[in-house]
Amino acid sequence: MLAGLLNASHLMPLDALPDRVGDYSRAAGLTGVLIYVADLGRQELHLLTGPGGPPPDTERDIRIEGTAPGRAYQYGRLTPATPQRGRGDWWVPLVDGTERLGLLRVRSAHDDARAREDVDRLAALLALMISAKRVSSDTLARLTRTEPLTLGAEMAWNLMPPRTYADGRVVIAASLEPAYAVSGDVYEYAIDGPLVHLTLCDAMGHDTAAGLCAALALGACRNSRRQGADLVAKGDAMETALMAQYDERRYVTGILATLDTRTGELDWVNRGHHPPIIIRGKQWSRHLKCPPGHPMGTNLGLPSTVCREQLEPGDRIVLYTDGITEARRPDKSVFGLERFTDFLIRGEAEGLPVPETLRRLIRAVLDYHDGHLQDDATILMCEWLGPALDNTHPAAVLTGLPSRDHAPLDPESSQS
């Protein structure tokens, strides 16, 4: 099954994947495989269909909240699709690395450890194939959208890395709303040997020009970093690019940070932005203090100061934009910093996977504002686990990575 799919993948468009999976999965005793991908806002799962269309009476769209497949997606668990025991019918997380792409609905002629191992390996291969082909697939792009993207959002989502990354040293997760209308917020992380680079930018305005400004700033940041620039030089390069293009008419605030995973030392520069938050011991949080420089593009001449914080294993660094904490409801009330940090701490204490905590937090922010945000709301969170690259079990738990030992299925799920 796996060898056939892998060989076929070299010359196969994504549209053909559902039918090819059906052809090859029968070799492993799988009688039915459906591929569902999550939408951009992480609210629904949508069926990927091939030229032959879906089987009769197949559900095309599934809500994540309040459904059995939604629970499989939220927690990363192999979950029974039917209540009958002894029947091989499961919802299987579809995960590339630690990025949650969606689910498989798999029916098997067998219900044993070997069948679950085959299903697990199939899901891993399909996730890799979908990720490799999605940059060239408009089919997938349309499927993951429940509404049209603005031009700024189209640019932003093609600039940024996946929303989740983890290895034995760090867990990184990000979230951004409004997913279909984001304009001036962008985030980035990059792994450079033992170093982890973190960047969060908030461009002036809420229009297409803000998206162009953010794209220029992020491009300048990447370009200078990959030429060996330090934190101060990266900020200067971003300012130089903005000044050359806009001549002080537009600006970008941001946090530029580097974590040394060997020691837990976090260095950062504040360019006119909200300072990072540190969450320690699942109990308390505080802002990190650092004299801010001026926003990039304003040419005010304030110095850029590199500040340092010694992290402890398990510390979480949270970068965010003001759309999270300061967006106001019609009655002028705000979601607020205390509510924001309490939500993060509570999610960690409850043992939720980090991506799920951020997904729920964004939903809470949207609900608080009746589903309409006046400003971009972005979070970039990084937890330092320690220096050991191969100590991956904590990272797997934190990201809700599907268990490879096929331990107990989700006992609370009994509905299809």
Short mmCIF file of C-alpha atoms in Angstrom, two decimals:
data_model
loop_
_atom_site.label_atom_id
_atom_site.label_comp_id
_atom_site.label_asym_id
_atom_site.label_seq_id
_atom_site.Cartn_x
_atom_site.Cartn_y
_atom_site.Cartn_z
CA MET A 1 0.00 0.00 0.00
CA LEU A 2 2.60 2.55 1.11
CA ALA A 3 5.08 1.68 -1.63
CA GLY A 4 2.42 1.95 -4.32
CA LEU A 5 1.20 5.33 -3.09
CA LEU A 6 4.72 6.67 -2.75
CA ASN A 7 5.65 5.60 -6.28
CA ALA A 8 2.44 7.05 -7.71
CA SER A 9 2.85 10.35 -5.85
CA HIS A 10 5.66 11.61 -8.09
CA LEU A 11 3.33 12.04 -11.07
CA MET A 12 -0.01 12.57 -9.32
CA PRO A 13 -1.96 15.79 -8.77
CA LEU A 14 -3.63 16.24 -5.41
CA ASP A 15 -7.05 15.90 -7.04
CA ALA A 16 -6.26 12.25 -7.86
CA LEU A 17 -5.21 11.37 -4.31
CA PRO A 18 -8.60 10.13 -2.97
CA ASP A 19 -9.05 7.67 -5.83
CA ARG A 20 -5.44 6.45 -5.66
CA VAL A 21 -5.72 5.92 -1.91
CA GLY A 22 -8.77 3.79 -2.53
CA ASP A 23 -6.90 1.73 -5.11
CA TYR A 24 -3.83 1.03 -3.02
CA SER A 25 -5.35 0.81 0.48
CA ARG A 26 -7.23 -2.36 -0.38
CA ALA A 27 -3.89 -4.15 -0.31
CA ALA A 28 -3.85 -3.58 3.45
CA GLY A 29 -7.43 -4.68 4.00
CA LEU A 30 -8.81 -1.14 4.17
CA THR A 31 -12.28 -1.08 2.67
CA GLY A 32 -12.77 2.67 2.69
CA VAL A 33 -10.62 5.79 3.22
CA LEU A 34 -11.96 9.35 3.24
CA ILE A 35 -9.70 12.41 3.52
CA TYR A 36 -10.92 15.47 5.42
CA VAL A 37 -8.91 18.70 5.69
CA ALA A 38 -9.44 21.50 8.20
CA ASP A 39 -10.49 24.92 7.01
CA LEU A 40 -8.26 27.96 7.49
CA GLY A 41 -10.15 29.08 10.59
CA ARG A 42 -10.00 25.62 12.20
CA GLN A 43 -13.79 25.44 12.50
CA GLU A 44 -14.73 22.70 10.05
CA LEU A 45 -13.41 19.61 8.25
CA HIS A 46 -14.03 19.34 4.51
CA LEU A 47 -13.97 16.23 2.35
CA LEU A 48 -11.32 16.02 -0.37
CA THR A 49 -12.90 14.29 -3.36
CA GLY A 50 -11.47 12.94 -6.59
CA PRO A 51 -12.87 12.93 -10.13
CA GLY A 52 -15.14 10.04 -9.20
CA GLY A 53 -16.80 11.98 -6.41
CA PRO A 54 -17.50 10.75 -2.86
CA PRO A 55 -19.34 7.55 -1.96
CA PRO A 56 -23.13 7.92 -1.57
CA ASP A 57 -24.39 9.48 1.68
CA THR A 58 -20.92 10.72 2.63
CA GLU A 59 -20.81 13.75 4.88
CA ARG A 60 -18.84 16.46 3.10
CA ASP A 61 -18.53 19.04 5.90
CA ILE A 62 -18.08 18.31 9.62
CA ARG A 63 -18.00 20.77 12.48
CA ILE A 64 -14.99 20.49 14.78
CA GLU A 65 -16.86 21.64 17.88
CA GLY A 66 -19.11 19.05 19.48
CA THR A 67 -18.49 16.07 17.18
CA ALA A 68 -16.62 12.79 17.51
CA PRO A 69 -14.36 13.52 14.53
CA GLY A 70 -13.82 16.98 15.98
CA ARG A 71 -12.53 15.41 19.19
CA ALA A 72 -10.12 13.26 17.20
CA TYR A 73 -8.83 16.42 15.52
CA GLN A 74 -8.62 18.44 18.75
CA TYR A 75 -6.77 15.86 20.82
CA GLY A 76 -4.85 13.93 18.15
CA ARG A 77 -6.41 10.59 19.08
CA LEU A 78 -7.34 7.59 17.00
CA THR A 79 -11.09 7.58 17.69
CA PRO A 80 -13.82 5.00 16.97
CA ALA A 81 -16.23 6.20 14.30
CA THR A 82 -18.94 3.78 15.44
CA PRO A 83 -19.90 2.45 18.89
CA GLN A 84 -19.71 -1.21 17.84
CA ARG A 85 -16.78 -3.11 19.31
CA GLY A 86 -14.69 -5.31 17.06
CA ARG A 87 -15.28 -3.19 14.00
CA GLY A 88 -12.39 -1.44 12.28
CA ASP A 89 -13.87 2.00 11.69
CA TRP A 90 -11.86 4.99 12.91
CA TRP A 91 -11.18 8.69 12.73
CA VAL A 92 -7.42 9.09 12.33
CA PRO A 93 -5.51 12.37 12.82
CA LEU A 94 -3.79 13.66 9.69
CA VAL A 95 -0.62 15.39 10.92
CA ASP A 96 2.44 16.64 9.06
CA GLY A 97 5.20 16.95 11.66
CA THR A 98 3.03 18.53 14.35
CA GLU A 99 0.84 20.58 11.99
CA ARG A 100 -2.75 19.33 12.17
CA LEU A 101 -4.08 19.07 8.61
CA GLY A 102 -7.31 17.16 9.17
CA LEU A 103 -8.55 13.59 9.57
CA LEU A 104 -8.95 10.29 7.77
CA ARG A 105 -12.13 8.24 8.07
CA VAL A 106 -10.87 4.68 7.66
CA ARG A 107 -12.82 1.41 7.50
CA SER A 108 -10.89 -1.82 7.78
CA ALA A 109 -11.67 -5.49 7.42
CA HIS A 110 -9.61 -6.00 10.58
CA ASP A 111 -9.69 -4.53 14.08
CA ASP A 112 -6.36 -5.32 15.69
CA ALA A 113 -3.01 -3.73 16.47
CA ARG A 114 -1.65 -4.47 13.00
CA ALA A 115 -4.60 -2.78 11.30
CA ARG A 116 -4.16 0.31 13.48
CA GLU A 117 -0.46 0.39 12.68
CA ASP A 118 -1.25 0.28 8.96
CA VAL A 119 -3.79 3.08 9.37
CA ASP A 120 -1.31 5.17 11.34
CA ARG A 121 1.38 4.79 8.67
CA LEU A 122 -1.09 5.59 5.92
CA ALA A 123 -2.09 8.81 7.69
CA ALA A 124 1.56 9.82 8.10
CA LEU A 125 2.30 9.29 4.39
CA LEU A 126 -0.84 11.09 3.22
CA ALA A 127 -0.04 14.08 5.44
CA LEU A 128 3.40 14.36 3.84
CA MET A 129 1.91 14.06 0.36
CA ILE A 130 -0.75 16.69 1.00
CA SER A 131 1.79 19.12 2.45
CA ALA A 132 4.14 18.63 -0.47
CA LYS A 133 1.42 19.27 -3.05
CA ARG A 134 -0.64 21.99 -1.41
CA VAL A 135 1.59 24.83 -2.61
CA SER A 136 0.59 23.97 -6.20
CA SER A 137 -3.02 22.95 -5.57
CA ASP A 138 -5.86 25.43 -5.96
CA THR A 139 -8.22 22.53 -5.27
CA LEU A 140 -6.92 22.29 -1.72
CA ALA A 141 -6.78 26.08 -1.32
CA ARG A 142 -10.47 26.41 -2.20
CA LEU A 143 -11.42 23.44 -0.03
CA THR A 144 -9.86 24.95 3.09
CA ARG A 145 -11.74 28.24 2.72
CA THR A 146 -15.24 28.84 3.97
CA GLU A 147 -15.24 32.40 2.66
CA PRO A 148 -13.10 34.47 0.26
CA LEU A 149 -9.73 35.72 1.45
CA THR A 150 -8.85 39.37 1.23
CA LEU A 151 -5.78 40.21 -0.81
CA GLY A 152 -3.80 40.89 2.37
CA ALA A 153 -4.77 37.52 3.81
CA GLU A 154 -3.82 35.77 0.58
CA MET A 155 -0.34 37.26 0.83
CA ALA A 156 0.07 36.69 4.56
CA TRP A 157 -0.81 32.99 4.61
CA ASN A 158 1.63 32.33 1.78
CA LEU A 159 4.40 34.10 3.69
CA MET A 160 4.18 32.40 7.07
CA PRO A 161 5.39 28.96 8.18
CA PRO A 162 3.01 26.25 9.49
CA ARG A 163 1.20 27.11 12.71
CA THR A 164 2.89 24.35 14.74
CA TYR A 165 6.46 23.07 15.05
CA ALA A 166 8.13 20.88 17.67
CA ASP A 167 11.23 18.85 18.37
CA GLY A 168 12.84 17.63 21.59
CA ARG A 169 13.91 21.17 22.52
CA VAL A 170 10.98 23.44 21.71
CA VAL A 171 7.28 23.56 20.95
CA ILE A 172 6.12 26.48 18.81
CA ALA A 173 2.51 27.32 18.02
CA ALA A 174 0.85 30.29 16.36
CA SER A 175 -2.64 31.53 15.64
CA LEU A 176 -3.96 34.45 13.64
CA GLU A 177 -7.40 35.98 13.18
CA PRO A 178 -9.39 37.13 11.32
CA ALA A 179 -8.11 34.24 9.22
CA TYR A 180 -9.83 35.37 6.03
CA ALA A 181 -9.20 39.10 6.39
CA VAL A 182 -5.84 39.48 8.13
CA SER A 183 -3.97 42.53 6.91
CA GLY A 184 -0.90 43.77 8.79
CA ASP A 185 0.09 40.96 11.19
CA VAL A 186 2.67 38.32 10.30
CA TYR A 187 4.70 35.86 12.34
CA GLU A 188 7.73 33.72 11.66
CA TYR A 189 9.91 31.15 13.35
CA ALA A 190 13.03 29.47 11.97
CA ILE A 191 15.33 26.75 13.26
CA ASP A 192 19.04 27.44 12.83
CA GLY A 193 20.99 24.60 14.42
CA PRO A 194 20.62 25.14 18.18
CA LEU A 195 19.02 28.57 17.67
CA VAL A 196 15.33 29.33 17.29
CA HIS A 197 14.45 32.67 15.70
CA LEU A 198 11.07 34.19 16.55
CA THR A 199 9.55 37.21 14.81
CA LEU A 200 6.18 38.93 15.21
CA CYS A 201 5.27 42.05 13.22
CA ASP A 202 2.26 44.36 13.26
CA ALA A 203 2.09 46.78 10.34
CA MET A 204 0.30 50.10 10.50
CA GLY A 205 -3.25 50.04 9.15
CA HIS A 206 -5.84 47.41 8.23
CA ASP A 207 -5.77 47.51 4.45
CA THR A 208 -3.89 45.95 1.55
CA ALA A 209 -1.09 48.48 2.05
CA ALA A 210 -0.61 47.08 5.57
CA GLY A 211 -0.21 43.61 4.09
CA LEU A 212 2.37 44.86 1.60
CA CYS A 213 4.23 46.64 4.38
CA ALA A 214 4.26 43.51 6.57
CA ALA A 215 5.43 41.37 3.65
CA LEU A 216 8.30 43.76 2.94
CA ALA A 217 9.34 43.83 6.60
CA LEU A 218 9.28 40.05 6.92
CA GLY A 219 11.20 39.63 3.68
CA ALA A 220 13.89 42.02 4.88
CA CYS A 221 14.07 40.18 8.20
CA ARG A 222 14.59 36.81 6.52
CA ASN A 223 17.09 38.14 4.03
CA SER A 224 19.28 39.79 6.66
CA ARG A 225 19.03 36.86 9.09
CA ARG A 226 20.13 34.40 6.44
CA GLN A 227 23.17 36.56 5.82
CA GLY A 228 24.14 36.32 9.49
CA ALA A 229 22.62 39.53 10.87
CA ASP A 230 22.08 39.78 14.61
CA LEU A 231 18.89 41.06 16.24
CA VAL A 232 19.78 44.74 16.01
CA ALA A 233 20.95 44.42 12.41
CA LYS A 234 17.75 42.60 11.46
CA GLY A 235 15.65 45.44 12.81
CA ASP A 236 17.83 47.96 11.01
CA ALA A 237 17.48 46.05 7.73
CA MET A 238 13.70 46.03 8.13
CA GLU A 239 13.69 49.76 8.78
CA THR A 240 15.95 50.45 5.80
CA ALA A 241 13.61 48.52 3.49
CA LEU A 242 10.54 50.31 4.83
CA MET A 243 12.16 53.72 4.58
CA ALA A 244 13.27 53.09 1.00
CA GLN A 245 9.75 52.12 -0.01
CA TYR A 246 7.55 54.39 2.12
CA ASP A 247 9.79 57.26 3.34
CA GLU A 248 8.35 57.38 6.90
CA ARG A 249 4.74 57.12 5.69
CA ARG A 250 4.24 53.61 7.08
CA TYR A 251 5.73 51.67 9.96
CA VAL A 252 5.85 48.23 11.57
CA THR A 253 6.12 47.35 15.24
CA GLY A 254 7.58 44.02 16.25
CA ILE A 255 9.50 41.69 18.51
CA LEU A 256 12.66 40.02 17.21
CA ALA A 257 13.93 37.20 19.41
CA THR A 258 16.45 34.34 19.42
CA LEU A 259 16.36 31.37 21.79
CA ASP A 260 19.52 29.34 22.33
CA THR A 261 18.16 25.87 23.03
CA ARG A 262 21.48 24.72 24.52
CA THR A 263 21.23 27.13 27.45
CA GLY A 264 17.69 28.51 27.52
CA GLU A 265 18.96 32.06 26.96
CA LEU A 266 16.41 34.24 25.21
CA ASP A 267 17.64 37.44 23.56
CA TRP A 268 15.16 39.90 22.11
CA VAL A 269 14.70 43.38 20.75
CA ASN A 270 11.50 45.38 21.12
CA ARG A 271 10.70 47.67 18.18
CA GLY A 272 7.76 49.64 19.55
CA HIS A 273 5.67 46.58 20.36
CA HIS A 274 4.01 44.97 23.38
CA PRO A 275 6.70 43.12 25.36
CA PRO A 276 6.64 39.32 25.46
CA ILE A 277 4.96 37.41 28.27
CA ILE A 278 6.63 34.55 30.12
CA ILE A 279 4.48 31.79 31.66
CA ARG A 280 6.30 29.72 34.26
CA GLY A 281 5.28 26.65 36.19
CA LYS A 282 1.71 26.64 34.80
CA GLN A 283 0.92 29.15 37.54
CA TRP A 284 2.05 32.71 36.89
CA SER A 285 3.06 35.09 34.18
CA ARG A 286 4.79 38.43 33.75
CA HIS A 287 5.89 40.76 31.02
CA LEU A 288 9.55 40.72 30.08
CA LYS A 289 11.07 44.18 30.36
CA CYS A 290 13.26 45.77 27.74
CA PRO A 291 13.67 49.42 26.66
CA PRO A 292 11.75 49.70 23.37
CA GLY A 293 13.25 51.08 20.23
CA HIS A 294 11.16 53.02 17.75
CA PRO A 295 8.78 51.29 15.31
CA MET A 296 10.55 50.22 12.15
CA GLY A 297 10.06 52.76 9.39
CA THR A 298 9.76 55.85 11.58
CA ASN A 299 13.47 56.77 11.64
CA LEU A 300 13.23 58.29 15.14
CA GLY A 301 16.79 57.42 16.07
CA LEU A 302 16.05 55.55 19.31
CA PRO A 303 18.62 52.85 20.11
CA SER A 304 17.78 49.17 19.82
CA THR A 305 18.56 47.34 23.07
CA VAL A 306 19.18 43.60 23.18
CA CYS A 307 17.73 42.19 26.39
CA ARG A 308 18.24 38.71 27.81
CA GLU A 309 16.13 36.36 29.92
CA GLN A 310 17.30 33.05 31.35
CA LEU A 311 14.52 30.52 30.79
CA GLU A 312 13.80 27.43 32.82
CA PRO A 313 12.69 24.19 31.11
CA GLY A 314 8.94 24.41 30.63
CA ASP A 315 8.84 28.21 30.32
CA ARG A 316 6.55 29.55 27.64
CA ILE A 317 7.31 32.78 25.81
CA VAL A 318 4.25 34.45 24.31
CA LEU A 319 4.39 37.14 21.63
CA TYR A 320 1.10 38.78 20.69
CA THR A 321 -0.45 41.74 18.91
CA ASP A 322 -2.90 44.24 20.37
CA GLY A 323 -5.86 42.70 18.55
CA ILE A 324 -5.79 39.99 21.23
CA THR A 325 -5.92 42.19 24.30
CA GLU A 326 -7.07 45.66 23.23
CA ALA A 327 -9.80 45.22 20.65
CA ARG A 328 -12.94 46.84 22.05
CA ARG A 329 -16.56 45.76 22.04
CA PRO A 330 -19.29 48.33 21.35
CA ASP A 331 -19.51 48.95 25.10
CA LYS A 332 -15.75 49.79 25.07
CA SER A 333 -14.76 46.73 27.14
CA VAL A 334 -11.69 44.75 26.06
CA PHE A 335 -10.74 41.08 26.24
CA GLY A 336 -7.76 42.19 28.30
CA LEU A 337 -4.34 40.91 29.22
CA GLU A 338 -5.46 39.14 32.41
CA ARG A 339 -8.15 37.15 30.63
CA PHE A 340 -5.64 36.32 27.88
CA THR A 341 -2.94 34.98 30.20
CA ASP A 342 -5.44 33.16 32.42
CA PHE A 343 -6.76 31.33 29.37
CA LEU A 344 -3.26 30.19 28.41
CA ILE A 345 -2.43 29.05 31.94
CA ARG A 346 -5.72 27.22 32.31
CA GLY A 347 -5.25 25.43 28.99
CA GLU A 348 -1.81 24.25 30.06
CA ALA A 349 -3.08 23.10 33.46
CA GLU A 350 -5.88 21.14 31.78
CA GLY A 351 -3.37 19.31 29.61
CA LEU A 352 -4.76 20.52 26.30
CA PRO A 353 -2.47 20.24 23.30
CA VAL A 354 -0.87 23.62 22.68
CA PRO A 355 -2.42 24.07 19.21
CA GLU A 356 -5.83 23.30 20.68
CA THR A 357 -5.35 25.84 23.47
CA LEU A 358 -4.64 28.54 20.89
CA ARG A 359 -7.55 27.44 18.71
CA ARG A 360 -9.91 27.73 21.67
CA LEU A 361 -8.39 31.04 22.74
CA ILE A 362 -9.00 32.55 19.32
CA ARG A 363 -12.58 31.26 19.44
CA ALA A 364 -13.00 32.91 22.85
CA VAL A 365 -11.66 36.21 21.54
CA LEU A 366 -14.01 36.04 18.56
CA ASP A 367 -16.98 35.15 20.74
CA TYR A 368 -16.16 38.03 23.07
CA HIS A 369 -16.35 40.39 20.09
CA ASP A 370 -19.45 38.75 18.55
CA GLY A 371 -17.39 37.18 15.80
CA HIS A 372 -16.02 40.45 14.42
CA LEU A 373 -12.51 41.75 15.10
CA GLN A 374 -11.55 45.32 14.21
CA ASP A 375 -7.83 44.48 14.34
CA ASP A 376 -5.63 41.48 13.60
CA ALA A 377 -5.16 39.21 16.60
CA THR A 378 -1.99 37.11 16.48
CA ILE A 379 -0.18 34.87 18.97
CA LEU A 380 3.23 33.23 18.63
CA MET A 381 4.14 30.97 21.55
CA CYS A 382 7.38 29.07 22.16
CA GLU A 383 8.03 26.64 25.03
CA TRP A 384 11.60 25.65 25.83
CA LEU A 385 11.74 22.01 26.90
CA GLY A 386 15.49 21.69 27.40
CA PRO A 387 18.65 21.12 25.35
CA ALA A 388 18.12 17.47 24.34
CA LEU A 389 17.01 17.15 20.72
CA ASP A 390 16.08 13.47 21.05
CA ASN A 391 13.87 13.85 24.16
CA THR A 392 10.76 14.08 22.01
CA HIS A 393 8.07 12.54 24.23
CA PRO A 394 7.19 15.81 26.04
CA ALA A 395 6.89 17.61 22.72
CA ALA A 396 4.61 14.87 21.37
CA VAL A 397 2.34 15.20 24.40
CA LEU A 398 2.25 19.00 24.25
CA THR A 399 1.34 19.06 20.56
CA GLY A 400 -1.20 16.23 20.72
CA LEU A 401 0.85 14.14 18.33
CA PRO A 402 -0.97 10.85 17.66
CA SER A 403 0.37 8.08 19.86
CA ARG A 404 2.62 5.64 18.03
CA ASP A 405 2.03 2.85 20.51
CA HIS A 406 -1.69 2.67 19.69
CA ALA A 407 -2.62 3.03 23.32
CA PRO A 408 -6.27 3.23 24.33
CA LEU A 409 -8.69 4.81 21.91
CA ASP A 410 -10.69 7.83 22.99
CA PRO A 411 -13.18 6.29 25.45
CA GLU A 412 -15.58 9.25 25.38
CA SER A 413 -16.32 9.04 21.69
CA SER A 414 -19.18 6.79 20.64
CA GLN A 415 -20.86 8.66 17.79
CA SER A 416 -20.05 8.72 14.13
#
